[in-house]
mmCIF file of C-alpha atoms and ligand atoms in Angstrom:
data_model
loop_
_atom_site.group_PDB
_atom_site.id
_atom_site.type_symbol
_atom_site.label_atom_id
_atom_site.label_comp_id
_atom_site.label_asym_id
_atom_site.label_seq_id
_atom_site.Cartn_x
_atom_site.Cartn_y
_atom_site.Cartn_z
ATOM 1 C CA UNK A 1 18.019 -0.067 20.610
ATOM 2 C CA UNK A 2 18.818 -1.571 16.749
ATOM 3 C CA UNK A 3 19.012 1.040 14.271
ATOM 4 C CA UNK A 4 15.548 0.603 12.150
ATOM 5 C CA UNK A 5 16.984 1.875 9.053
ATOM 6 C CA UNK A 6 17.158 -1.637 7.179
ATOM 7 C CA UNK A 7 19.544 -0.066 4.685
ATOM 8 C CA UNK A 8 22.000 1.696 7.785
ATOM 9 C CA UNK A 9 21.951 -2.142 9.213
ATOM 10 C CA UNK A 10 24.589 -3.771 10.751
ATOM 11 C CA UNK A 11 22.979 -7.479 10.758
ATOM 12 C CA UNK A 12 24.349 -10.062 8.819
ATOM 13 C CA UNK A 13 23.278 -11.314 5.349
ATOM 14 C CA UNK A 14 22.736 -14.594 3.967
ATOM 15 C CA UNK A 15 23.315 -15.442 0.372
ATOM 16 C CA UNK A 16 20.669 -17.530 -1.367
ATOM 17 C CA UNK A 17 22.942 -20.078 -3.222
ATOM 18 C CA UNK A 18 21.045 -19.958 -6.011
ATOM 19 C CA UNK A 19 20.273 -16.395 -6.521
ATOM 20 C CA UNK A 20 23.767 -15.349 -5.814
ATOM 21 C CA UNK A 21 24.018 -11.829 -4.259
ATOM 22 C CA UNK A 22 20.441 -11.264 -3.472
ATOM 23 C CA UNK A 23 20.649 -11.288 -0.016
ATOM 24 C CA UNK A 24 18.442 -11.981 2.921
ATOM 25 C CA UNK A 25 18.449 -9.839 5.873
ATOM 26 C CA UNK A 26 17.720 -11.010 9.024
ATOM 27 C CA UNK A 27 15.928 -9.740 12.175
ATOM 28 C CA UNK A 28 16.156 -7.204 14.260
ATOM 29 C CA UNK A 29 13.629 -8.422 16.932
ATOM 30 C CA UNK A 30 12.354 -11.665 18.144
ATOM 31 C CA UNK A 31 8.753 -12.518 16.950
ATOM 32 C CA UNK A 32 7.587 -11.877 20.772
ATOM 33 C CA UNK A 33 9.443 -8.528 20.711
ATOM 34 C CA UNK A 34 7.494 -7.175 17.095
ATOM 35 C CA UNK A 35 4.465 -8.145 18.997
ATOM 36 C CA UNK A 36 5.092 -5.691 21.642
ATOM 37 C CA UNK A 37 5.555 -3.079 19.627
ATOM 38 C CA UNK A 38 2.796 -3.571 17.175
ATOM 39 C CA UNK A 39 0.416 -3.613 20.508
ATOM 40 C CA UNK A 40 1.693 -0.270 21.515
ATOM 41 C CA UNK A 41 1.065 0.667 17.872
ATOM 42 C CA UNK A 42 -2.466 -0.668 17.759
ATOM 43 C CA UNK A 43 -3.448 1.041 21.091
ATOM 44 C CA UNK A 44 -1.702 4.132 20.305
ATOM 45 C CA UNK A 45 -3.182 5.199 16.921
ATOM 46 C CA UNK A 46 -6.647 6.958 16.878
ATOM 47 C CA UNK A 47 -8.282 7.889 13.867
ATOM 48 C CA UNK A 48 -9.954 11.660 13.937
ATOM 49 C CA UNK A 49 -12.701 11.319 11.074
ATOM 50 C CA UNK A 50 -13.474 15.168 11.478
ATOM 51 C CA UNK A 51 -9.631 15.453 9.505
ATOM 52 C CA UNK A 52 -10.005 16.173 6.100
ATOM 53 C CA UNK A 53 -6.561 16.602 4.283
ATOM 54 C CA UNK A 54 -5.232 19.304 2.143
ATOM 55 C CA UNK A 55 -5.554 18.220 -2.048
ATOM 56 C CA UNK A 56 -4.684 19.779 -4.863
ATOM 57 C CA UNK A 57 -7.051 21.219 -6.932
ATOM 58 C CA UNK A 58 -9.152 19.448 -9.552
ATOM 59 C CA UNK A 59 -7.318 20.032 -12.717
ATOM 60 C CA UNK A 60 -4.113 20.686 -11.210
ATOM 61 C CA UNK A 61 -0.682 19.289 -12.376
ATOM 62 C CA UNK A 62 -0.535 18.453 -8.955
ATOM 63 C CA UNK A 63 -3.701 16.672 -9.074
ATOM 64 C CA UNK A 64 -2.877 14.552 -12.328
ATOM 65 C CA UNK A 65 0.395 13.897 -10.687
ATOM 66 C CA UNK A 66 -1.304 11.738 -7.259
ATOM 67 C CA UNK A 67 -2.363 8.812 -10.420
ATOM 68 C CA UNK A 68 -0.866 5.877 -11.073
ATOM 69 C CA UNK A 69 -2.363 4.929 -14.298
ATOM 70 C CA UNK A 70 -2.583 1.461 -13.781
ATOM 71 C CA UNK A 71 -3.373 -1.737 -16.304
ATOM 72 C CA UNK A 72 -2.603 -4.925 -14.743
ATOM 73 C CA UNK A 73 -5.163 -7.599 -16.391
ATOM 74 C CA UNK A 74 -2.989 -10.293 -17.081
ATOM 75 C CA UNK A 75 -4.557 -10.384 -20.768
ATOM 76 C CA UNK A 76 -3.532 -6.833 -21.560
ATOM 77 C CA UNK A 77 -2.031 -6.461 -25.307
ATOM 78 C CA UNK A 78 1.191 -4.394 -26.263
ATOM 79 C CA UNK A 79 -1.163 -1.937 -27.993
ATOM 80 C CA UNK A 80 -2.680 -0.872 -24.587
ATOM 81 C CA UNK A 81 0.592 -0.724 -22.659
ATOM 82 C CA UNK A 82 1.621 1.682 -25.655
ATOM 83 C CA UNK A 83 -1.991 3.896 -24.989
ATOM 84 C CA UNK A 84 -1.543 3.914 -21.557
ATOM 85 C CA UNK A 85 2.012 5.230 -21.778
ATOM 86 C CA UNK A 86 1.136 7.896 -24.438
ATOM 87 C CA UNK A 87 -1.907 8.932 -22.133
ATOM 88 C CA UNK A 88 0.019 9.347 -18.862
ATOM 89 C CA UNK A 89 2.356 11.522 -21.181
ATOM 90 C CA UNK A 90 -0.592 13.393 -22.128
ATOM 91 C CA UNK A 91 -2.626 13.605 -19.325
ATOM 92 C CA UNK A 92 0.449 13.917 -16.551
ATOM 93 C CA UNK A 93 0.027 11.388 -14.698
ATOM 94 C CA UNK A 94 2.709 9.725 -11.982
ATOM 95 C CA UNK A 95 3.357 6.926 -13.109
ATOM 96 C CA UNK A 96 2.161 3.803 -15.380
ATOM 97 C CA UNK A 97 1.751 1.085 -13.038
ATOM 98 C CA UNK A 98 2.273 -2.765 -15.148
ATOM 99 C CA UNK A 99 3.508 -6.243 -14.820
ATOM 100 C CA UNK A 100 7.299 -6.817 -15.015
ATOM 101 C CA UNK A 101 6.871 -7.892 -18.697
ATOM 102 C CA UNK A 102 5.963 -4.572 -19.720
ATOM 103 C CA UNK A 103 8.191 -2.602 -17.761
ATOM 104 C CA UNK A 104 11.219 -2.154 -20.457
ATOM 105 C CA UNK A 105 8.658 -1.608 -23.393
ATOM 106 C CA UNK A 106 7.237 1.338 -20.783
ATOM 107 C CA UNK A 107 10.844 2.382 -19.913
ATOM 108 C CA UNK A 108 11.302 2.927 -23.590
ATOM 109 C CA UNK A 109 7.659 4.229 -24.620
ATOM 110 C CA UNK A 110 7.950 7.094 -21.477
ATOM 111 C CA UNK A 111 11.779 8.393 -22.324
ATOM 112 C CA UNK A 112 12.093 11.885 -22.006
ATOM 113 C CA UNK A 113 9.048 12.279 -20.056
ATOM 114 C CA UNK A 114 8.704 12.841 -16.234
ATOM 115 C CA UNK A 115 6.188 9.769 -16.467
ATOM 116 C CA UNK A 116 8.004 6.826 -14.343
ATOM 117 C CA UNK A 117 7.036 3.066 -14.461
ATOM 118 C CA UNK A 118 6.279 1.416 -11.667
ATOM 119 C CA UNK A 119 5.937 -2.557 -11.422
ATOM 120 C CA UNK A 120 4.173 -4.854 -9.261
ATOM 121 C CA UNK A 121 5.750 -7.263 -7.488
ATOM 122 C CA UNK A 122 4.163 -10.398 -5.776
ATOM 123 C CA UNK A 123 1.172 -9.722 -7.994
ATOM 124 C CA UNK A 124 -1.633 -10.628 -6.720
ATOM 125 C CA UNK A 125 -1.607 -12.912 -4.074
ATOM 126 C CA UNK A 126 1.319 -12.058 -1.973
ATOM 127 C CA UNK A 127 2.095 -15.556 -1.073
ATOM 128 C CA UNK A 128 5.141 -15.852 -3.438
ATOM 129 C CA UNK A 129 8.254 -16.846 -1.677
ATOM 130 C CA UNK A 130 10.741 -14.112 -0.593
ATOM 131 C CA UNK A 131 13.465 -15.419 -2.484
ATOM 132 C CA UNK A 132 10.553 -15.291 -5.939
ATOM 133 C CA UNK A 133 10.325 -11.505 -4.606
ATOM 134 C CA UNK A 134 13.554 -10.115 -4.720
ATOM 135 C CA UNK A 135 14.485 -11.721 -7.749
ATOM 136 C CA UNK A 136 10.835 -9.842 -9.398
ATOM 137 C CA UNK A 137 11.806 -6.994 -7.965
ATOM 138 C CA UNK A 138 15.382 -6.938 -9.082
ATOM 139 C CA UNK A 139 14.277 -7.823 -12.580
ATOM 140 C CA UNK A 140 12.022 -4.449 -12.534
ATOM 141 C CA UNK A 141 14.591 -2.195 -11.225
ATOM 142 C CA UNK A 142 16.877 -3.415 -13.549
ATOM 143 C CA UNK A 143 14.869 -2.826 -16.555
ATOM 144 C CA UNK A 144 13.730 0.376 -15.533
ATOM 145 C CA UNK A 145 11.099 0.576 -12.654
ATOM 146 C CA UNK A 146 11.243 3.645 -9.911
ATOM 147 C CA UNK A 147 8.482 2.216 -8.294
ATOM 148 C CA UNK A 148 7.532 -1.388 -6.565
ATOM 149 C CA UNK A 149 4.220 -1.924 -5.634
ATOM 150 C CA UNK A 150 4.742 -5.287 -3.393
ATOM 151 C CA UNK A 151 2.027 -7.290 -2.398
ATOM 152 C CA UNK A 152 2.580 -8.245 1.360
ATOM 153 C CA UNK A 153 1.738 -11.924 2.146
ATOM 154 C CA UNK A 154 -0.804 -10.753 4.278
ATOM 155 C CA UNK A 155 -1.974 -14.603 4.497
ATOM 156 C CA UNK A 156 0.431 -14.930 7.518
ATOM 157 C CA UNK A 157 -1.980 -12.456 9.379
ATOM 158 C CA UNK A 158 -5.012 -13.941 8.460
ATOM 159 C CA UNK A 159 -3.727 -17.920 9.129
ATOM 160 C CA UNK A 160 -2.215 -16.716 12.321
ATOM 161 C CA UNK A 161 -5.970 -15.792 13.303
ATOM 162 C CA UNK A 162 -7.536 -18.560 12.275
ATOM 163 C CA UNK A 163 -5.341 -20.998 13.706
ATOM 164 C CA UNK A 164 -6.377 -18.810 17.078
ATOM 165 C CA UNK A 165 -9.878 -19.274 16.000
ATOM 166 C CA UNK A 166 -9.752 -23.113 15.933
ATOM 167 C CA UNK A 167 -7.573 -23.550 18.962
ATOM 168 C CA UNK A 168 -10.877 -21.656 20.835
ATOM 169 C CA UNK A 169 -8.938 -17.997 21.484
ATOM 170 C CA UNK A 170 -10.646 -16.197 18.542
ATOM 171 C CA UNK A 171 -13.942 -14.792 19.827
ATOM 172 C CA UNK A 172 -12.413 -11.502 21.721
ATOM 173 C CA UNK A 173 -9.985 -10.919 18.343
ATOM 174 C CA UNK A 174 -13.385 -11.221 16.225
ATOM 175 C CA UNK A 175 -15.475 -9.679 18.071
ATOM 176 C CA UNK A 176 -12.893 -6.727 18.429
ATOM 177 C CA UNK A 177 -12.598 -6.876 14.822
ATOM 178 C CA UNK A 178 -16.129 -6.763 13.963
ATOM 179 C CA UNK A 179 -16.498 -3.279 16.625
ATOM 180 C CA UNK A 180 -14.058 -1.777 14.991
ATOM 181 C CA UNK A 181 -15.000 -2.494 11.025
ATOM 182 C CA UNK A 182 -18.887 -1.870 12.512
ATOM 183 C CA UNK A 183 -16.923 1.338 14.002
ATOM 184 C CA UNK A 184 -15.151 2.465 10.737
ATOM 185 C CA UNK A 185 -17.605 1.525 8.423
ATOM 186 C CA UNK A 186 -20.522 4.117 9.793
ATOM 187 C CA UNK A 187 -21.152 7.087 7.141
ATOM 188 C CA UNK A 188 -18.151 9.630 6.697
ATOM 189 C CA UNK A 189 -19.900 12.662 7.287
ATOM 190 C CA UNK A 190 -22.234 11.167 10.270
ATOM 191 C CA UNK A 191 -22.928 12.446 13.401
ATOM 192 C CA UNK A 192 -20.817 9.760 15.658
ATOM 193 C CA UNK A 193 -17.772 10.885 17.778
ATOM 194 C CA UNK A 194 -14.949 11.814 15.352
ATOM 195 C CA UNK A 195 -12.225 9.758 17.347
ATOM 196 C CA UNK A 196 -11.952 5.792 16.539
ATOM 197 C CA UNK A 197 -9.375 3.563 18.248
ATOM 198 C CA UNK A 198 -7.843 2.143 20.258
ATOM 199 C CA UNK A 199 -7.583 -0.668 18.148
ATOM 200 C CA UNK A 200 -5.548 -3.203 20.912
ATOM 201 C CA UNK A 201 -6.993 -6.595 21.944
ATOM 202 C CA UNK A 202 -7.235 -6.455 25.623
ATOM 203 C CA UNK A 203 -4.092 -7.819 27.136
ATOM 204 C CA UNK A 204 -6.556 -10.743 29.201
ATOM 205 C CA UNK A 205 -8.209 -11.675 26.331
ATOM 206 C CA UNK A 206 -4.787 -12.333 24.131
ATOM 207 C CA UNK A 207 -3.284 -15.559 26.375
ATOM 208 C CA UNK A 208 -2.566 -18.183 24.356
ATOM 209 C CA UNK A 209 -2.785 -15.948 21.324
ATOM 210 C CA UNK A 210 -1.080 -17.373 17.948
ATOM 211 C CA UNK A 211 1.556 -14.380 17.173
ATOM 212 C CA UNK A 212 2.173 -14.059 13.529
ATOM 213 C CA UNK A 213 5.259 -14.538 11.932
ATOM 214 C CA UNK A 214 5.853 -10.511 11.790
ATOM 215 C CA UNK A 215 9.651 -11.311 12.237
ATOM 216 C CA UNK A 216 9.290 -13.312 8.693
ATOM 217 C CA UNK A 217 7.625 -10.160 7.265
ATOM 218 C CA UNK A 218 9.532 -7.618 8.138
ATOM 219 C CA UNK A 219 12.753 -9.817 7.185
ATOM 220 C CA UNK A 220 10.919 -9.942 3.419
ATOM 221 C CA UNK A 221 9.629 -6.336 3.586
ATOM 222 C CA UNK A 222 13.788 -5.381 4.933
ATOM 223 C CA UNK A 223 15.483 -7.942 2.480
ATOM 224 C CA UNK A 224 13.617 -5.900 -0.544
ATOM 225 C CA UNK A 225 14.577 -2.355 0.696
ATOM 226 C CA UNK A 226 18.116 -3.512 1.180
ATOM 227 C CA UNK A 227 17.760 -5.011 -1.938
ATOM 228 C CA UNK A 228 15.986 -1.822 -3.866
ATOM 229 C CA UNK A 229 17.123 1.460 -2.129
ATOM 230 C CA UNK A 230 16.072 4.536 -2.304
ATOM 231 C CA UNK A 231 15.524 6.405 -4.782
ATOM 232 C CA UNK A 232 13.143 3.475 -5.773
ATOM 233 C CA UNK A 233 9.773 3.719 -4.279
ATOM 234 C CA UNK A 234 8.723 1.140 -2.558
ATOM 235 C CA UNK A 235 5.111 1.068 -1.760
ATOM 236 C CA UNK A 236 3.064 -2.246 0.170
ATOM 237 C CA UNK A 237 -0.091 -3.516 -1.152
ATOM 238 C CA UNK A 238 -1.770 -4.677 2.657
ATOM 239 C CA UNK A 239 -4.892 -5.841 0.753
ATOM 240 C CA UNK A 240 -6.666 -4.207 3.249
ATOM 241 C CA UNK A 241 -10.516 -5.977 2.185
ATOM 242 C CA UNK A 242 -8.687 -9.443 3.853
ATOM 243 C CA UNK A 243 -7.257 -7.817 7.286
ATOM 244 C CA UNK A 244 -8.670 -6.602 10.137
ATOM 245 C CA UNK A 245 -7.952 -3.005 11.744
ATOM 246 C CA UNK A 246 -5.519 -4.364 13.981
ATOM 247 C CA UNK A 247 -3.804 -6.236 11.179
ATOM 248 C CA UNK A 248 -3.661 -2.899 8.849
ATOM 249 C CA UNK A 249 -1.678 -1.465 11.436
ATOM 250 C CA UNK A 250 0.539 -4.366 12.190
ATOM 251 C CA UNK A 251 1.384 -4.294 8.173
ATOM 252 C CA UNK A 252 1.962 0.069 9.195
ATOM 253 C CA UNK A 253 4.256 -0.875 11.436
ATOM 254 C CA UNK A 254 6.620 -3.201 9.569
ATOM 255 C CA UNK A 255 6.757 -1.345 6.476
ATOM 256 C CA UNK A 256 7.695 1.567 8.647
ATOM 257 C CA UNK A 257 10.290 -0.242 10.144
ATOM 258 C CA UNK A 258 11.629 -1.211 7.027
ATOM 259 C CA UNK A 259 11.629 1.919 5.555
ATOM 260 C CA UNK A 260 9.143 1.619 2.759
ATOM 261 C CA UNK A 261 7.786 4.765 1.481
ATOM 262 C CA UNK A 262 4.014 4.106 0.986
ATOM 263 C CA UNK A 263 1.220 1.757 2.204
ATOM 264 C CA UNK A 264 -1.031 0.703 0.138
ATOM 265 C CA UNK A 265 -4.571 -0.599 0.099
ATOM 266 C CA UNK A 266 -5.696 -2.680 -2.745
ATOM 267 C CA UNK A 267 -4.358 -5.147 -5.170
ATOM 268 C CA UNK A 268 -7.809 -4.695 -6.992
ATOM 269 C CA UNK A 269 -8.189 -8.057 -7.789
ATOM 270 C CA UNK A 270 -9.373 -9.562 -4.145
ATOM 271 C CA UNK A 271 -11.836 -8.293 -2.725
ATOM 272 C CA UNK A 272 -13.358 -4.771 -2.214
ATOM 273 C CA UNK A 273 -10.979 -1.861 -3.117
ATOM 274 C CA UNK A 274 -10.003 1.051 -0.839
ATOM 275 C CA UNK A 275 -12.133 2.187 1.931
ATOM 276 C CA UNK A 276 -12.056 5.837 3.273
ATOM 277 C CA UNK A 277 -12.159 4.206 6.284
ATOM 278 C CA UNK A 278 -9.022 2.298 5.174
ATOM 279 C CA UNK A 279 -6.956 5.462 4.295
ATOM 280 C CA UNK A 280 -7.977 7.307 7.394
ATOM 281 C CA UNK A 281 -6.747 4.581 9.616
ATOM 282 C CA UNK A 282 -3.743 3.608 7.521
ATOM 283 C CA UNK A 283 -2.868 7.908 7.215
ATOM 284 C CA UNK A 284 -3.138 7.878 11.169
ATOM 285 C CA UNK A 285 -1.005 5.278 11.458
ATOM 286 C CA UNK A 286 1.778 6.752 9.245
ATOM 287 C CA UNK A 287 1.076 9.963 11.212
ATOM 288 C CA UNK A 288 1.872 8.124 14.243
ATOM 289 C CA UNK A 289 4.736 5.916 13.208
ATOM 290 C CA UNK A 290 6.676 8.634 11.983
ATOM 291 C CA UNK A 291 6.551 10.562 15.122
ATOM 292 C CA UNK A 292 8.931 10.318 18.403
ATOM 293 C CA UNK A 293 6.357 9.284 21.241
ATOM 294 C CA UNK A 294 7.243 7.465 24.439
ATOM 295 C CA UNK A 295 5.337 4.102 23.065
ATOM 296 C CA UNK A 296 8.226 2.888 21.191
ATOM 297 C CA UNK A 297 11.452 4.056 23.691
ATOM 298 C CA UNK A 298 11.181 7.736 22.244
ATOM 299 C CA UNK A 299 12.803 6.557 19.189
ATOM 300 C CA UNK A 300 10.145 6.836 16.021
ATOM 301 C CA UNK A 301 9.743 3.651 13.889
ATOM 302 C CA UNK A 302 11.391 5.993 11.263
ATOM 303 C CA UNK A 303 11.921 9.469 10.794
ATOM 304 C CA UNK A 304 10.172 10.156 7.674
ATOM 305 C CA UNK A 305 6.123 9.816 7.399
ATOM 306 C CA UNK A 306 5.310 6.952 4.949
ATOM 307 C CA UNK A 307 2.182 8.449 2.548
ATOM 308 C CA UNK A 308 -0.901 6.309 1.452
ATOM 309 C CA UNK A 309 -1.752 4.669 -1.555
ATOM 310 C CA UNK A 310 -5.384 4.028 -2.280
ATOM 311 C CA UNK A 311 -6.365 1.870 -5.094
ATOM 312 C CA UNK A 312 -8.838 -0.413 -6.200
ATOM 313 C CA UNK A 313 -12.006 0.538 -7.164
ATOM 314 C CA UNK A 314 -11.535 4.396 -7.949
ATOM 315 C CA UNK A 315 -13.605 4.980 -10.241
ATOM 316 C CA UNK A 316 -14.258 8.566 -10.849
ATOM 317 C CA UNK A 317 -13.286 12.411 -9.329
ATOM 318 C CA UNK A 318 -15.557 12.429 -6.271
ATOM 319 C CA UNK A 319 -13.912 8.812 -5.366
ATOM 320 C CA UNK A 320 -10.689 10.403 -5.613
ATOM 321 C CA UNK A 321 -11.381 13.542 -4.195
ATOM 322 C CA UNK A 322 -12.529 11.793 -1.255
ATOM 323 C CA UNK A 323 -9.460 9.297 -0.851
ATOM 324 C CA UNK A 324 -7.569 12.460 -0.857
ATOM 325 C CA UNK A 325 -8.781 14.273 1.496
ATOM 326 C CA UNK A 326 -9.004 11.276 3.905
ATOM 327 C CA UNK A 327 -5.502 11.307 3.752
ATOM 328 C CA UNK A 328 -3.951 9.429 0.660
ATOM 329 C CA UNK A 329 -1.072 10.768 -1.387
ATOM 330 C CA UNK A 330 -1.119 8.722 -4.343
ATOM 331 C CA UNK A 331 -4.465 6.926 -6.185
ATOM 332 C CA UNK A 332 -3.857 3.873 -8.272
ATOM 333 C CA UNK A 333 -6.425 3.341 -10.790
ATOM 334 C CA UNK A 334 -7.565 1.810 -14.116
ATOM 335 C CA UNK A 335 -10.258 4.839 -14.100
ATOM 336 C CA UNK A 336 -7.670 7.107 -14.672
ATOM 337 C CA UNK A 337 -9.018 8.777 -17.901
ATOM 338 C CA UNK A 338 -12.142 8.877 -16.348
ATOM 339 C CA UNK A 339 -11.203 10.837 -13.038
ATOM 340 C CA UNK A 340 -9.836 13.311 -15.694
ATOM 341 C CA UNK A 341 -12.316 13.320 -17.475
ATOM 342 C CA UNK A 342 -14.507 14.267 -14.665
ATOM 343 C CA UNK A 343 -12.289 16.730 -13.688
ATOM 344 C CA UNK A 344 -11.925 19.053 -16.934
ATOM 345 C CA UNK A 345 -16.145 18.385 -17.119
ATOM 346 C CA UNK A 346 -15.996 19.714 -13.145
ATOM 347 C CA UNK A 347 -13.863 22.851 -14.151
ATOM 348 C CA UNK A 348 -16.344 23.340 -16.860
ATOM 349 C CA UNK A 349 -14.105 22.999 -20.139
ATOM 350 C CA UNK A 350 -16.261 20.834 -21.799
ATOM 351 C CA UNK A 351 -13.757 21.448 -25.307
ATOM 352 C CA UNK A 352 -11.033 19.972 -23.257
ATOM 353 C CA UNK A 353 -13.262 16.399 -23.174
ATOM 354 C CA UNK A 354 -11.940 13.510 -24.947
ATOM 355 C CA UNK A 355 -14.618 11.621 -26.541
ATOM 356 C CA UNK A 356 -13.589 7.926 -26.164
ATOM 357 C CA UNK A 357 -11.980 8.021 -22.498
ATOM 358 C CA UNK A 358 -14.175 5.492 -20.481
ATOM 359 C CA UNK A 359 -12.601 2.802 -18.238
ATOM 360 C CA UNK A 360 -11.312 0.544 -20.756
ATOM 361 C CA UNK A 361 -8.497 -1.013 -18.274
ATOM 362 C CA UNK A 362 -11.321 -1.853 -15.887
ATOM 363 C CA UNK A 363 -11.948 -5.391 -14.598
ATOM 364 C CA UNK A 364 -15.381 -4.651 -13.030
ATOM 365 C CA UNK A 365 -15.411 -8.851 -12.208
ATOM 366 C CA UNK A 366 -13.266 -9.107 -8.921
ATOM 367 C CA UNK A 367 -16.121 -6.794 -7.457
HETATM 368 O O1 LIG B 1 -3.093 -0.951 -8.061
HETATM 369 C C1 LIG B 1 -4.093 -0.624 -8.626
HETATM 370 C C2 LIG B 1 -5.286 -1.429 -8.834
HETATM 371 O O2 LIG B 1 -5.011 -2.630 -9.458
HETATM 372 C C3 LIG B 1 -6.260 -0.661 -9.624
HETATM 373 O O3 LIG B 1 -7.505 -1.197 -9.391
HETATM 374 P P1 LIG B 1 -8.759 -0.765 -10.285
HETATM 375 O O4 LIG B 1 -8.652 -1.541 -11.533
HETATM 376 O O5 LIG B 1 -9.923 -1.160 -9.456
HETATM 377 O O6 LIG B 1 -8.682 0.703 -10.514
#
């Protein structure tokens, strides 16, 4: 079996002439053989709702640490890139999470603080060409960034089912789909059966089925990590509001295989935000992937768990509290004063408040 370390790989690389030595990789699988293995990952992961994560505690370090203080309106002035830097210094958060304009004034605003700047990449649609990608992402590690947050072009899911929707092989997909999302969107602390899944198509109701293009993904999603190595943190945005269940996990899989570090929800500009049910099903997944199991030969995907990002739409401590004990890691969020706000008001230190922290990086109109 191929190594699955994209960085370890063997396979050859293909210069883009006009980018020089930004190099593609290529596959490791044919498109038929990702297929097979995202099945076995979409019937083998099973969501146990009962689970509710370890956290740290409301007005930790720790705690401050999980935020990515994010402002990403694309009409946001110097003057609050400079307050949101001096207020992750302040407050401790993770990181500062901006467009790659702002990443060197960040870079130089956050020096000499453990405050690190992470950069989206593909921002927000995902569709951008790979080649458009790596050079983005290049340009952010370059100038400073630890962390990518890449949007995956998620559209080659969602155009793979609807071409199988008008070609009259869509109804078992949908109606799968809409089990499952009537499934995981029941109350959190209801009375149903804690285990959901599995979240397979039948094998008799997937002949004829359009496969997406996962070999095109994961050749993006590997070209970037061979591009940006670790130590830089590479997290993917799934946009989890446009996929199904059994797309989340096929977006799981490949950035597993290519050796990302988180998964991500939300863009926060399409759609809904993060869904508990959307971190308990993407934090089973990484659970899964990251374990040897007979499913995938006995090898694991990869050896270390990925961890879960949840963003979009967090708007205040009980939100957050909840995403982490459903299983996130990390919160990305232009509420960020707020949730710490909340959080010294929760502990009862009133004196600690700071008058003036509301959601001012907010944009309340993509929901
Ligand atoms: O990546 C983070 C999101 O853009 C933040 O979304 P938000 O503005 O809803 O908190």
């Amino acid at each position: 079996m191929p190594s699955t370390d994209p960085s370890q790989s063997s396979e050859s690389h293909t210069p883009h002439p006009e980018i020089g030595n930004l190099l593609m990789m290529t596959d490791r699988y044919t498109n038929e053989e990702w297929a097979a293995q995202i099945a076995e990952t979409q019937k083998k992961v099973v969501v146990n709702k009962d689970v509710v994560h370890p956290r740290p505690a409301i007005g930790s370090r720790e705690f401050a640490e999980t935020i990515d203080h994010t402002l990403l309106k694309l009409d946001a002035t110097p003057s609050q890139i400079d307050a949101l830097c001096s207020e992750a210094r302040t407050e401790g958060f993770k990181s500062v999470c901006v467009r790659l304009p702002y990443v060197s004034r960040c870079v130089s605003n956050l020096k000499g603080s453990p405050v690190v700047v992470a950069c989206v990449v593909g921002f927000h649609e995902g569709t951008h060409d790979t080649y458009s990608k790596l050079q983005e992402a290049k340009a952010a590690v370059d100038a400073g960034a630890a962390e990518l947050d890449i949007v995956i072009n998620h559209s080659i899911l969602t155009q793979a089912s609807q071409s199988q929707s008008s070609s009259g092989n869509a109804t078992t997909t949908e109606s799968l789909t809409a089990s499952n999302t009537a499934a995981n969107s029941k109350p959190f602390s209801g009375s149903p059966p804690p285990a959901i899944g599995p979240y397979s198509i039948p094998e008799s109701d997937t002949t004829g089925e359009v496969i997406p293009d996962y070999s095109g993904i994961y050749k993006e999603l590997a070209s970037l990590r061979s591009l940006c190595p670790s130590p830089t943190v590479l997290k993917l945005i799934l946009e989890t509001s446009q996929l199904t269940p059994p797309q989340i996990l096929a977006c799981a899989h490949l950035a597993a295989a290519a050796n990302f570090d988180f998964i991500k929800t939300s863009t926060g500009f399409n759609g809904r935000g993060a869904s508990l049910e959307d971190i308990q099903l993407m934090s089973a997944a990484a659970q899964y992937l990251s374990t040897k199991t007979k499913s995938n030969d006995g090898s694991p995907v990869r050896a270390r768990k990925m961890q879960v990002k949840a963003s979009g739409g967090i708007r205040g401590l009980d939100d957050a509290v909840r995403m982490l004990e459903a299983g996130a890691t990390r919160l990305g969020s232009s509420s960020g004063l707020w949730i710490m706000q909340e959080s010294r008001e929760r502990g009862g230190k009133e004196s600690e408040r700071r008058p003036g922290a509301t959601r001012l990086y907010t944009d309340d109109s993509a929901y």
